[in-house]
Coordinates of C-alpha atoms and ligand atoms in Angstrom, one line a residue:
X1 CA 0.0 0.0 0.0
X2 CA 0.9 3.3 -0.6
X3 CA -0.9 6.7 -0.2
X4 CA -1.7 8.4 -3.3
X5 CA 1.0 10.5 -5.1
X6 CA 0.7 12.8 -8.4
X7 CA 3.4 10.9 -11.0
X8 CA 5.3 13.2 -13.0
X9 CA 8.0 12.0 -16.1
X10 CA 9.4 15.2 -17.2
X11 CA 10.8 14.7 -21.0
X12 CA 13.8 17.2 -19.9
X13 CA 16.1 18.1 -16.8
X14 CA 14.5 21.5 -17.0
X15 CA 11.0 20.4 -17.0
X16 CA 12.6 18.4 -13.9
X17 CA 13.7 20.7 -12.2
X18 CA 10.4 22.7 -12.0
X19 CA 8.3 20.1 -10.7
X20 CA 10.9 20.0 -7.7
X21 CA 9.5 21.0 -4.6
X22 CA 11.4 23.6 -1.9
X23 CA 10.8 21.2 1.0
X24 CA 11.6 17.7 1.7
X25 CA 9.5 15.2 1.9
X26 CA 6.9 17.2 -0.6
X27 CA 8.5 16.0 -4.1
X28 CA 10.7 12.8 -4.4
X29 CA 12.6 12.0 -7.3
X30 CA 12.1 8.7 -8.8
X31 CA 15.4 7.0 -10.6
X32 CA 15.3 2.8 -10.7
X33 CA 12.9 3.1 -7.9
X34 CA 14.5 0.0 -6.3
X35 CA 15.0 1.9 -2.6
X36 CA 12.8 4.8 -2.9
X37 CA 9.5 2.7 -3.4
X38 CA 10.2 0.5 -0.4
X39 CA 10.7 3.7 1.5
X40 CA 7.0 4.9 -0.1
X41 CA 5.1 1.4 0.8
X42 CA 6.6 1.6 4.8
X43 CA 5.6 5.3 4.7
X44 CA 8.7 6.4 5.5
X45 CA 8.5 9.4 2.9
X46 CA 5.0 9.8 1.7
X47 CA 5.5 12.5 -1.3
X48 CA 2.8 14.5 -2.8
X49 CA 4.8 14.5 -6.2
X50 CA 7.4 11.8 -7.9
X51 CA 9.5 13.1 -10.1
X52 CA 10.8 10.3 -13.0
X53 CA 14.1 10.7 -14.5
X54 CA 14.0 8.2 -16.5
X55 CA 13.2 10.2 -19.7
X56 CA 15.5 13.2 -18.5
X57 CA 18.6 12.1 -20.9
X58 CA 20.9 11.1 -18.0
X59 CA 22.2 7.9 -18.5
X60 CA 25.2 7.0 -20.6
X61 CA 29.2 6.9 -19.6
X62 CA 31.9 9.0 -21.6
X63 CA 35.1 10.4 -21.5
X64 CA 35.3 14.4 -20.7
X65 CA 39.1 15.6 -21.1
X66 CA 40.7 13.9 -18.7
X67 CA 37.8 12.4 -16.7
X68 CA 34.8 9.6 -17.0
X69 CA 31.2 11.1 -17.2
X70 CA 28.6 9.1 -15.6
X71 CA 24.9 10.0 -15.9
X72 CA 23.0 9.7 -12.8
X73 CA 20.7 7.5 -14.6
X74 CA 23.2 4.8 -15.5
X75 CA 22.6 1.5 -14.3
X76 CA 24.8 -0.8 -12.3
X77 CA 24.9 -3.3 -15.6
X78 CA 26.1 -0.6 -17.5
X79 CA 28.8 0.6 -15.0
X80 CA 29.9 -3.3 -15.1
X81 CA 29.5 -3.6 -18.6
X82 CA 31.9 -0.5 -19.8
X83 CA 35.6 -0.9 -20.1
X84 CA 36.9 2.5 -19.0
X85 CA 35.0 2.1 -15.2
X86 CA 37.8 1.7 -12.6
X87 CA 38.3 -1.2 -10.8
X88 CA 37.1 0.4 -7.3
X89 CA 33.6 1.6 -8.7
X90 CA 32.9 -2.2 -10.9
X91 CA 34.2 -4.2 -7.3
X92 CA 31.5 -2.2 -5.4
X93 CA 28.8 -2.2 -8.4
X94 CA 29.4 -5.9 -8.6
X95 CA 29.0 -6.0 -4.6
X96 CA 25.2 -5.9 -5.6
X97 CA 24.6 -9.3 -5.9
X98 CA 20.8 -9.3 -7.5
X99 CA 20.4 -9.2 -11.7
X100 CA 17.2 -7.4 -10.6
X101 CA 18.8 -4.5 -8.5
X102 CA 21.8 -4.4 -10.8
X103 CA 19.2 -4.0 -14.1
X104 CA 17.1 -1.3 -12.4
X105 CA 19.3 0.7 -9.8
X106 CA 21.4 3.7 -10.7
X107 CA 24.7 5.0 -10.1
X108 CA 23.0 8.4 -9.2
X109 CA 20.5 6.7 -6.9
X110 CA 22.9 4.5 -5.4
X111 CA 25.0 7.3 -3.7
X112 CA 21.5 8.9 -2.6
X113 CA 19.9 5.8 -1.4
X114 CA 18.7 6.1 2.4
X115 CA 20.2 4.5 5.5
X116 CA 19.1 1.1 6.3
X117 CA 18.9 1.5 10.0
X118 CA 16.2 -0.3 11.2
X119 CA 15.2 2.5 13.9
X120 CA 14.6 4.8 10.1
X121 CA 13.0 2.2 7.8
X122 CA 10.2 1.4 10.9
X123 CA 9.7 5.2 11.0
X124 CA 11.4 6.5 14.1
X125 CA 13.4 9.1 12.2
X126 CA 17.4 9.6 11.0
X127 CA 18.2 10.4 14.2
X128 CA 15.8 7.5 16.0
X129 CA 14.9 9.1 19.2
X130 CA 12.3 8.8 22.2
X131 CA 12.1 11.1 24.9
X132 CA 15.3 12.5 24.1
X133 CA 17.2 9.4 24.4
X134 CA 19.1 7.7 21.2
X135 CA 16.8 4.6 20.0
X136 CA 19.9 3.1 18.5
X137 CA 22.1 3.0 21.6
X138 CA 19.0 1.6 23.9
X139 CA 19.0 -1.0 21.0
X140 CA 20.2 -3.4 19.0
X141 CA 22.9 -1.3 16.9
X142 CA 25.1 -4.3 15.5
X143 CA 24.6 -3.1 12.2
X144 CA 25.6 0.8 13.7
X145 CA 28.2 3.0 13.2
X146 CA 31.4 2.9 14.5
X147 CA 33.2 6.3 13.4
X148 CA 31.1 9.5 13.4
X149 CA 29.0 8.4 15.5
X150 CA 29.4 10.9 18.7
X151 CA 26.4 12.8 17.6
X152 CA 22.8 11.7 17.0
X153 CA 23.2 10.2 14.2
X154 CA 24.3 6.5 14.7
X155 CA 23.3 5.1 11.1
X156 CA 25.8 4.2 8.5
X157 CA 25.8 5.5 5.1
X158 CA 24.5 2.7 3.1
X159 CA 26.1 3.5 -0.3
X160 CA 29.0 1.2 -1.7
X161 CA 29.7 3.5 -4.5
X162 CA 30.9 6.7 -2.5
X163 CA 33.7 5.3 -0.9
X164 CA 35.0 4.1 -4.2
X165 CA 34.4 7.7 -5.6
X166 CA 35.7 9.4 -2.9
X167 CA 38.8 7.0 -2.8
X168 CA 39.2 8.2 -7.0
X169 CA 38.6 11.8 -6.3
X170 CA 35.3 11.9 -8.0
X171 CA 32.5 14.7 -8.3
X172 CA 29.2 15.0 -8.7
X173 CA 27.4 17.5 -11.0
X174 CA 24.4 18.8 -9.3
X175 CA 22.0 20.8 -11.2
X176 CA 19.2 23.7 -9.8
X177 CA 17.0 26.3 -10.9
X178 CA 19.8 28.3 -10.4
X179 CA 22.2 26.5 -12.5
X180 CA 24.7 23.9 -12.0
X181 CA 27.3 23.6 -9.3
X182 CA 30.1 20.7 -8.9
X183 CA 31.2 19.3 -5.5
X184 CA 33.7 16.5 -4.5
X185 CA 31.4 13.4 -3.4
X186 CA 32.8 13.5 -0.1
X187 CA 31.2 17.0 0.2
X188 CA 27.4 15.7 -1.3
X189 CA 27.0 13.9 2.6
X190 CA 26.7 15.3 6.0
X191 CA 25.0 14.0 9.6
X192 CA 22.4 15.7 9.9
X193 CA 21.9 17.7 13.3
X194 CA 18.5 17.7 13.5
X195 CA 15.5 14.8 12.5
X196 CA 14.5 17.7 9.8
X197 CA 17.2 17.7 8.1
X198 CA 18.6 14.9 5.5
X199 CA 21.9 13.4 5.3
X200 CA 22.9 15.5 1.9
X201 CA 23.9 18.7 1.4
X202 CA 22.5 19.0 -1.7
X203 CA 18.6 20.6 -2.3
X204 CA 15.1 19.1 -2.4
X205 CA 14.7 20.7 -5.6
X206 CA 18.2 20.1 -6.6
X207 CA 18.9 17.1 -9.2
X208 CA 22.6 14.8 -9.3
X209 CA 22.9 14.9 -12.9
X210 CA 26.7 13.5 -13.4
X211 CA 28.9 11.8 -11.8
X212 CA 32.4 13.0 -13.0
X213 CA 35.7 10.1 -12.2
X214 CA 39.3 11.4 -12.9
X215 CA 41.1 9.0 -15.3
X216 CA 44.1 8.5 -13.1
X217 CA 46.6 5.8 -14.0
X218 CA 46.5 4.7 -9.8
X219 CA 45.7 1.1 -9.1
X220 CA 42.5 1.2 -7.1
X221 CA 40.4 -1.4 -5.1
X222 CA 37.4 -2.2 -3.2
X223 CA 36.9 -5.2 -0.6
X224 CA 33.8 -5.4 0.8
X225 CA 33.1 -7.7 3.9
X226 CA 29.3 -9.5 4.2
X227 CA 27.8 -11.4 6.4
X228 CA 27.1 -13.8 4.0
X229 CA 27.3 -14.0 0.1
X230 CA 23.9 -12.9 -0.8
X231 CA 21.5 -9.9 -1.1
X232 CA 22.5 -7.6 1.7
X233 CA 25.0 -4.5 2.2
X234 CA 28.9 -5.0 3.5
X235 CA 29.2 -4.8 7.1
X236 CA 32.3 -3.0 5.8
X237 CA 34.2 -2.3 3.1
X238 CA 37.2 -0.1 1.9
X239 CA 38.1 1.7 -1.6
X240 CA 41.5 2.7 -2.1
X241 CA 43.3 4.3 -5.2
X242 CA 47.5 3.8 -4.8
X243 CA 50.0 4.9 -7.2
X244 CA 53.1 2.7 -7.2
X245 CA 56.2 4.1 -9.3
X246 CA 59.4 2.1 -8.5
X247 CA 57.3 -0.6 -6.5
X248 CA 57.1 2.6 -3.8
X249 CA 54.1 4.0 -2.9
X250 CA 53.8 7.9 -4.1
X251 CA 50.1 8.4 -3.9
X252 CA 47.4 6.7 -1.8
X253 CA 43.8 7.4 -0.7
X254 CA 41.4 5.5 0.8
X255 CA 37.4 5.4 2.2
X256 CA 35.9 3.5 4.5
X257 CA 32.1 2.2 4.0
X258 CA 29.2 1.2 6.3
X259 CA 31.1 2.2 9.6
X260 CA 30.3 5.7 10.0
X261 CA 27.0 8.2 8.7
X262 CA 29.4 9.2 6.0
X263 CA 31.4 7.7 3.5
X264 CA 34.7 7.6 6.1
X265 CA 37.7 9.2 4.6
X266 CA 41.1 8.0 6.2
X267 CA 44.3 8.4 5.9
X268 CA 47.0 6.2 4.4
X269 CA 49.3 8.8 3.8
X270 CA 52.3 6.9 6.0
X271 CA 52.2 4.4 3.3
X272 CA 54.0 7.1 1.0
X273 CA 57.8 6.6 0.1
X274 CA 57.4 2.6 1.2
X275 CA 57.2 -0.6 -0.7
X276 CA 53.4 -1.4 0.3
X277 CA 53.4 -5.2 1.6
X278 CA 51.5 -7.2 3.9
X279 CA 52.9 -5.9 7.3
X280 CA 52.9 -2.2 5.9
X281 CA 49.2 -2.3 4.8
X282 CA 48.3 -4.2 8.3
X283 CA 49.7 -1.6 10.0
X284 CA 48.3 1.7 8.5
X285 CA 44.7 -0.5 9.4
X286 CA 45.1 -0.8 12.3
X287 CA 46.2 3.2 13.0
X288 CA 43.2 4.3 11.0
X289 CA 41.0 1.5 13.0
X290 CA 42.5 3.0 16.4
X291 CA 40.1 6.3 16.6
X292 CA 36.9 3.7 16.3
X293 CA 34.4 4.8 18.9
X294 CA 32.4 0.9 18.6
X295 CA 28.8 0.6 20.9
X296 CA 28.4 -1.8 23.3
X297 CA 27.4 -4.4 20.6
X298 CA 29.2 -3.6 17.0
X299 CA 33.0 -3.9 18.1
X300 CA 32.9 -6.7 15.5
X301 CA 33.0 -4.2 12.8
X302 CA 36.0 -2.5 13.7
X303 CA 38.0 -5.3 13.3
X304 CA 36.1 -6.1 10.0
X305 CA 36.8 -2.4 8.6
X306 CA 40.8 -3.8 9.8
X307 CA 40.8 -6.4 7.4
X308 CA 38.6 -5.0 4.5
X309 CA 41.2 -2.1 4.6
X310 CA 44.0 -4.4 4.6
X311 CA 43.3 -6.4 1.4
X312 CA 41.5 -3.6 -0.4
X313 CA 45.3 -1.8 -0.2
X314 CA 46.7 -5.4 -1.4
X315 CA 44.3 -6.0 -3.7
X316 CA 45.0 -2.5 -5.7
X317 CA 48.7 -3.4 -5.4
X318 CA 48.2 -7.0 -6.6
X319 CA 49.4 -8.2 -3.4
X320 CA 46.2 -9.7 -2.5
X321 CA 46.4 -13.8 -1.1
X322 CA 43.2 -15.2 -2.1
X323 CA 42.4 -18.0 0.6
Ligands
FAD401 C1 18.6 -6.2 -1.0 C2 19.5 -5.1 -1.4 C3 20.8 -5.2 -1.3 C4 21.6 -4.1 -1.7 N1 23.0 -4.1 -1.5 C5 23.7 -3.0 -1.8 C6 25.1 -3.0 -1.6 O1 25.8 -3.9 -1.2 N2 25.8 -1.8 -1.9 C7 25.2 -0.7 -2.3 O2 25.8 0.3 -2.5 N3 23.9 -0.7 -2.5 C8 23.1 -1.8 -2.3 N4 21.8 -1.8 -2.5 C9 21.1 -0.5 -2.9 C10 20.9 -0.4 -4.4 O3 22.2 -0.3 -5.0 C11 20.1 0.9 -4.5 O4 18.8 0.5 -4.1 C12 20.1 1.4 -5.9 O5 21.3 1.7 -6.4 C13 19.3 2.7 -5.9 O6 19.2 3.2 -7.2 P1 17.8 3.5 -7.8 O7 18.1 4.1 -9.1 O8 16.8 2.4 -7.8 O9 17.3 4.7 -6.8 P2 15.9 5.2 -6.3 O10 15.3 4.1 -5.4 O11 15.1 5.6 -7.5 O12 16.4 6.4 -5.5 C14 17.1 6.3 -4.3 C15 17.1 7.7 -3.6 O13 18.0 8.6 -4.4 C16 17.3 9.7 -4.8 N5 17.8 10.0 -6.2 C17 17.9 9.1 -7.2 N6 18.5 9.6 -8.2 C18 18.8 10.9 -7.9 C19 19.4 12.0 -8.6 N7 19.9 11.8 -9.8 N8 19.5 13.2 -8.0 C20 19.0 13.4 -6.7 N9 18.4 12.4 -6.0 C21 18.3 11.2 -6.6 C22 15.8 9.3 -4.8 O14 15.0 10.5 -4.6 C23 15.8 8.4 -3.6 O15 15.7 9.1 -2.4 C24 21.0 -2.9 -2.2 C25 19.6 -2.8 -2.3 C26 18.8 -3.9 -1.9 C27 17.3 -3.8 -2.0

């Protein structure tokens, strides 16, 4: 069930943009509608309006100078199916283990996917309190954050895709009725101080429209860590983009997911000026790991972001010892 909604499928980003309402929660917009019409059926976010981009001319990958341009609207098959996607974004898009979700979800819709915290999807808000006190640590937080978390917001940041993004020094283009801006992905999320406010800094009546990779010649990496094999998201994972000239290390970045309510940016800059191996990856884990702020009952995933940081920097240096 679902209550009723006006459908709108603008044939342009313009047309778009002006059924975009000025408040959330009054317009939605609707891409592969594989997250946002679950929210809808649990009335988590009961629009008045959906917006369709599906006619909007956003899909499609190309190269741009010295960068990959990704429409919002491209699919996860289509990421996986094109040549010039790095490594880091097709490990995370292949993380995605349905032929449904993959056909119908976008790239554009998979960074602005909401949280799958339990206390959120049954209706108790972002920030999932009761009488003042936090839901989440009262509860079971297994799934919870364990970076970031200090605040009121204890969720983690469901996407896969912005950690390897942030990890290749990607943007986003976002487009308004004032035009278009461009912002680093790291800079589209934020935790939210308040249960009004969502966890993105851009607009309600603002649209993602590209998605805009460097083409960098760095070896890059993602290593995501499940519960089990099937449909569900990591309960970590790490992107990293290294550049290796001399078998030393001269450039490395790295992003944490599904530990923190943002995509966690961490630094790996002591790898610089070394031969990255086993003991030297292990080691800049475990420094990263050591500002972890775990619950009472999610210490597990500390030690899971540990490891998935570990092989995701061997993995990018071809290092990695598949068991
Ligand atoms: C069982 C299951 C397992 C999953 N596992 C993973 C996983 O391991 N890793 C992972 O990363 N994801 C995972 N997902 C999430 C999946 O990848 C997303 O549901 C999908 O990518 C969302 O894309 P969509 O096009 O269907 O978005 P929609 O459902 O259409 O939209 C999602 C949200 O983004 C907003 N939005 C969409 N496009 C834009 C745009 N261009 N500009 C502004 N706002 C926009 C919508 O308004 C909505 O709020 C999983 C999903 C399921 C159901």
């Amino acid at each position: 069930m679902m209550h009723a909604f006006e459908y709108a499928a603008p044939k342009s980003l313009d047309e778009a943009l002006k059924l975009l309402g000025s408040a959330w929660g009054d317009t939605e917009i609707l891409a592969g509608g594989t997250d946002l019409l679950s929210l809808m059926k649990d009335f988590v976010v009961q629009p008045k309006r959906l917006v369709n981009l599906a006619d909007v001319g956003l899909a499609g990958i190309a190269p741009e100078g010295d960068s990959l341009v990704i429409g919002a609207m491209t699919t996860l098959d289509a990421l996986l199916a094109h040549a010039s996607v790095p490594t880091a974004l097709t490990q995370a898009a292949a993380g995605v283990h349905s032929p449904q979700l993959r056909s119908m979800g976008t790239i554009g819709g998979d960074l602005l996917q909401r949280p799958r915290c339990w206390y959120f999807r049954r209706g108790h808000g972002l920030l999932a309190q009761k009488d003042g006190a936090s839901m989440v640590e009262a509860g079971d937080h297994r799934d919870h954050a364990v970076f970031g978390n200090g605040g009121a917001a204890k969720y983690v940041n469901p996407s896969s895709f912005a950690p390897a993004l942030i990890a290749l020094g990607a943007s986003v283009k976002v487009r308004g009725q004032n035009g278009e801006r461009s912002l680093a992905v790291k800079d589209l999320y934020r935790t939210p101080a308040s249960a009004t406010e969502r966890e993105f800094t851009i607009a309600s009546n603002e649209i993602v429209t590209h998605v805009v990779v460097p083409i960098s010649r760095s070896s890059n990496a993602t290593y995501e860590i499940r519960q089990r094999h099937g449909l569900d998201w990591p309960e970590a994972s790490a992107s990293v983009a290294v550049t290796v000239v001399d078998d030393k290390v001269t450039a490395a970045s790295a992003c944490l997911g599904h530990v923190a309510p943002v995509p966690w940016t961490v630094d790996v800059s002591s790898l610089v000026g070394s031969v990255l191996t086993a003991e030297s990856a292990a080691a800049v884990a475990a420094e990263v790991v050591a500002d972890a702020t775990p619950l009472t009952m999610n210490g597990h995933k500390v030690e899971l972001a540990k490891v998935a940081l570990t092989r995701a920097l061997l993995r990018a240096a071809g290092k990695e010892v598949v068991r």
